């Protein structure tokens, strides 16, 4: 359905709205400070969509795979793969 | 696939240009045709006079390398005027563009990635 990029941190109300309105068929990718959603919150309580996080940005902020749950970690190649699959985009 | 990426915020202060560069590189490797449209403060990223410290990445230089690899780099001309960026300052391979070109990108690309401000 749609690819939703979340790039601002947990205090950003617009990002929370994007997570809330996403449905089961959407894919959310946490990039930049958006990765903090996966570190400090349980994303399954925030959104119905499938959630991915960009490993590069997670590691750039000093976190690793063990620090996040309920998200699939991807690299830029994986992000482009999602861009290919999802026709709609919400930034 | 034709993939367009729009950026709006300045380089170094924000991460969007780095994100756009990495997406463009990965998309190129996967055989896609990539255009980066620089809007508002992001036009500062093609200023060839930018001189970061040696240990830091040189974003205008990276943009130049992307252009050499076939990425189309279009710059909003009015945004350049607003920031005093003139055509003689821009990195090789990038080109002043405008809203009509952005509109045609909307119409002709398969994927439009907007890194909103």
Short mmCIF file of C-alpha atoms in Angstrom, two decimals:
data_model
loop_
_atom_site.label_atom_id
_atom_site.label_comp_id
_atom_site.label_asym_id
_atom_site.label_seq_id
_atom_site.Cartn_x
_atom_site.Cartn_y
_atom_site.Cartn_z
CA UNK A 1 0.00 0.00 0.00
CA UNK A 2 2.12 2.92 1.23
CA UNK A 3 5.67 3.43 2.36
CA UNK A 4 5.78 5.80 5.32
CA UNK A 5 9.09 7.37 6.32
CA UNK A 6 9.41 8.51 9.93
CA UNK A 7 12.51 10.62 10.47
CA UNK A 8 11.81 12.82 13.51
CA UNK A 9 12.06 11.65 17.11
CA UNK A 10 9.49 10.56 19.68
CA UNK A 11 8.48 14.11 20.64
CA UNK A 12 7.21 14.91 17.14
CA UNK A 13 3.38 14.90 17.02
CA UNK A 14 3.18 14.62 13.21
CA UNK A 15 5.23 11.42 13.24
CA UNK A 16 2.86 9.95 15.86
CA UNK A 17 -0.11 10.79 13.63
CA UNK A 18 1.59 9.08 10.67
CA UNK A 19 2.15 5.96 12.79
CA UNK A 20 -1.44 6.02 14.10
CA UNK A 21 -3.11 6.35 10.70
CA UNK A 22 -0.99 3.66 9.03
CA UNK A 23 -2.85 0.45 8.34
CA UNK A 24 -1.86 -3.25 8.28
CA UNK A 25 -0.82 -3.13 4.63
CA UNK A 26 1.50 -0.17 5.03
CA UNK A 27 5.23 -0.27 5.69
CA UNK A 28 6.79 2.18 8.11
CA UNK A 29 10.52 2.81 7.93
CA UNK A 30 12.19 4.56 10.85
CA UNK A 31 15.17 6.61 9.69
CA UNK A 32 17.37 9.30 11.26
CA UNK A 33 15.97 10.23 14.73
CA UNK A 34 12.88 8.17 13.92
CA UNK A 35 14.85 5.10 15.06
CA UNK A 36 14.34 6.28 18.67
CA UNK A 37 10.71 5.11 18.39
CA UNK A 38 12.04 1.54 18.25
CA UNK A 39 14.47 2.12 21.12
CA UNK A 40 12.20 3.72 23.73
CA UNK A 41 8.75 2.48 22.74
CA UNK A 42 7.00 -0.68 21.65
CA UNK A 43 6.12 0.11 18.03
CA UNK A 44 3.38 -2.54 17.99
CA UNK A 45 1.41 -0.27 20.38
CA UNK A 46 1.92 2.76 18.12
CA UNK A 47 0.97 1.43 14.70
CA UNK A 48 -0.79 -1.38 12.86
CA UNK A 49 1.78 -1.22 10.05
CA UNK A 50 4.83 -3.41 9.65
CA UNK A 51 7.81 -1.46 11.02
CA UNK A 52 11.37 -1.42 9.72
CA UNK A 53 14.34 0.56 11.03
CA UNK A 54 17.40 1.68 9.13
CA UNK A 55 20.32 -0.12 10.78
CA UNK A 56 22.83 2.55 9.65
CA UNK A 57 20.95 5.31 11.49
CA UNK A 58 20.39 3.12 14.56
CA UNK A 59 24.11 2.38 14.84
CA UNK A 60 25.01 6.02 14.11
CA UNK A 61 23.15 6.84 17.33
CA UNK A 62 24.97 4.24 19.40
CA UNK A 63 22.32 1.52 19.44
CA UNK A 64 22.36 -2.02 18.11
CA UNK A 65 20.00 -4.86 17.21
CA UNK A 66 19.65 -5.85 20.88
CA UNK A 67 18.26 -2.42 21.79
CA UNK A 68 15.16 -2.61 19.58
CA UNK A 69 12.21 -4.97 19.40
CA UNK A 70 9.39 -5.67 16.96
CA UNK A 71 11.17 -3.99 14.05
CA UNK A 72 12.99 -5.45 11.10
CA UNK A 73 16.41 -3.91 10.57
CA UNK A 74 17.28 -2.98 6.99
CA UNK A 75 20.10 -1.22 5.16
CA UNK A 76 19.77 1.28 2.27
CA UNK A 77 19.47 -1.59 -0.17
CA UNK A 78 16.49 -2.87 1.81
CA UNK A 79 14.99 0.61 1.86
CA UNK A 80 15.24 0.88 -1.93
CA UNK A 81 13.63 -2.57 -2.18
CA UNK A 82 10.66 -1.20 -0.19
CA UNK A 83 10.57 1.91 -2.42
CA UNK A 84 10.31 -0.44 -5.42
CA UNK A 85 7.47 -2.46 -3.86
CA UNK A 86 5.31 0.35 -2.47
CA UNK A 87 3.66 2.57 -5.04
CA UNK A 88 2.53 5.26 -2.61
CA UNK A 89 4.77 7.31 -0.38
CA UNK A 90 4.15 9.39 2.72
CA UNK A 91 7.06 11.51 3.92
CA UNK B 1 12.38 2.53 -12.40
CA UNK B 2 12.51 6.33 -12.26
CA UNK B 3 13.02 7.42 -8.66
CA UNK B 4 12.92 11.09 -7.64
CA UNK B 5 14.05 12.36 -4.26
CA UNK B 6 13.13 15.85 -3.05
CA UNK B 7 15.17 17.50 -0.30
CA UNK B 8 14.34 20.75 1.47
CA UNK B 9 16.63 21.29 4.45
CA UNK B 10 20.25 22.49 4.61
CA UNK B 11 23.18 20.07 4.55
CA UNK B 12 25.21 19.40 7.74
CA UNK B 13 22.52 20.91 10.00
CA UNK B 14 20.16 18.06 9.10
CA UNK B 15 20.68 14.51 7.86
CA UNK B 16 18.35 14.59 4.84
CA UNK B 17 21.06 15.17 2.25
CA UNK B 18 23.05 12.25 3.60
CA UNK B 19 19.89 10.13 3.49
CA UNK B 20 19.18 11.23 -0.09
CA UNK B 21 22.77 10.50 -1.17
CA UNK B 22 22.69 6.99 0.36
CA UNK B 23 19.28 6.20 -1.18
CA UNK B 24 20.51 7.47 -4.56
CA UNK B 25 23.65 5.30 -4.38
CA UNK B 26 21.67 2.19 -3.44
CA UNK B 27 19.06 2.89 -6.14
CA UNK B 28 21.77 3.38 -8.78
CA UNK B 29 23.31 0.01 -7.82
CA UNK B 30 19.92 -1.60 -8.31
CA UNK B 31 19.73 -0.15 -11.82
CA UNK B 32 17.29 2.69 -11.26
CA UNK B 33 17.26 6.14 -12.84
CA UNK B 34 17.59 8.72 -10.06
CA UNK B 35 16.83 12.44 -9.85
CA UNK B 36 17.48 14.58 -6.79
CA UNK B 37 15.47 17.81 -6.68
CA UNK B 38 16.95 20.43 -4.37
CA UNK B 39 14.42 22.81 -2.91
CA UNK B 40 14.73 25.67 -0.36
CA UNK B 41 17.83 25.49 1.88
CA UNK B 42 18.99 22.19 0.38
CA UNK B 43 20.41 24.17 -2.58
CA UNK B 44 23.38 24.93 -0.32
CA UNK B 45 24.47 21.32 -0.88
CA UNK B 46 25.74 22.02 -4.41
CA UNK B 47 27.76 25.09 -3.48
CA UNK B 48 31.26 24.17 -4.66
CA UNK B 49 32.70 26.78 -2.27
CA UNK B 50 31.64 24.73 0.77
CA UNK B 51 34.78 23.60 2.56
CA UNK B 52 34.22 21.15 5.42
CA UNK B 53 37.06 20.04 7.70
CA UNK B 54 39.05 17.16 6.21
CA UNK B 55 37.67 14.50 8.56
CA UNK B 56 34.08 15.33 7.62
CA UNK B 57 32.25 14.29 4.46
CA UNK B 58 32.18 16.78 1.62
CA UNK B 59 28.51 16.86 0.58
CA UNK B 60 28.92 19.04 -2.57
CA UNK B 61 31.74 16.72 -3.66
CA UNK B 62 29.47 13.70 -3.10
CA UNK B 63 26.75 15.38 -5.16
CA UNK B 64 29.28 15.93 -7.95
CA UNK B 65 30.27 12.23 -7.80
CA UNK B 66 26.60 11.20 -7.97
CA UNK B 67 26.07 13.42 -11.01
CA UNK B 68 29.10 11.80 -12.66
CA UNK B 69 27.47 8.40 -12.03
CA UNK B 70 24.33 9.52 -13.83
CA UNK B 71 22.12 10.98 -11.09
CA UNK B 72 20.23 14.05 -12.30
CA UNK B 73 20.63 16.87 -9.82
CA UNK B 74 18.10 19.64 -10.31
CA UNK B 75 18.21 22.84 -8.30
CA UNK B 76 15.32 25.21 -7.73
CA UNK B 77 16.55 28.42 -9.41
CA UNK B 78 14.47 30.79 -7.28
CA UNK B 79 15.78 29.08 -4.14
CA UNK B 80 19.31 29.70 -5.45
CA UNK B 81 18.51 33.42 -5.93
CA UNK B 82 17.14 33.66 -2.39
CA UNK B 83 20.41 32.30 -1.01
CA UNK B 84 22.88 34.08 -3.24
CA UNK B 85 23.96 30.86 -4.91
CA UNK B 86 24.93 31.68 -8.49
CA UNK B 87 25.40 29.36 -11.44
CA UNK B 88 29.20 29.74 -11.41
CA UNK B 89 29.23 28.36 -7.84
CA UNK B 90 27.39 25.09 -8.40
CA UNK B 91 29.13 21.73 -8.65
CA UNK B 92 29.70 20.16 -12.03
CA UNK B 93 26.82 18.01 -13.23
CA UNK B 94 24.09 19.81 -11.28
CA UNK B 95 21.74 22.16 -13.09
CA UNK B 96 19.43 25.06 -12.25
CA UNK B 97 15.85 23.98 -12.68
CA UNK B 98 12.44 25.08 -11.45
CA UNK B 99 8.87 24.26 -10.54
CA UNK B 100 7.79 23.28 -14.09
CA UNK B 101 10.55 20.62 -14.04
CA UNK B 102 9.41 19.51 -10.57
CA UNK B 103 5.86 19.18 -11.88
CA UNK B 104 7.06 17.06 -14.78
CA UNK B 105 9.02 14.90 -12.31
CA UNK B 106 5.74 14.26 -10.44
CA UNK B 107 4.13 13.26 -13.71
CA UNK B 108 6.92 11.09 -15.06
CA UNK B 109 8.62 9.33 -12.17
CA UNK B 110 7.57 5.95 -10.79
CA UNK B 111 8.44 6.79 -7.20
CA UNK B 112 8.64 10.19 -5.51
CA UNK B 113 10.44 10.29 -2.17
CA UNK B 114 9.83 13.58 -0.43
CA UNK B 115 12.09 14.24 2.55
CA UNK B 116 9.82 16.85 4.07
CA UNK B 117 11.24 19.70 6.14
#
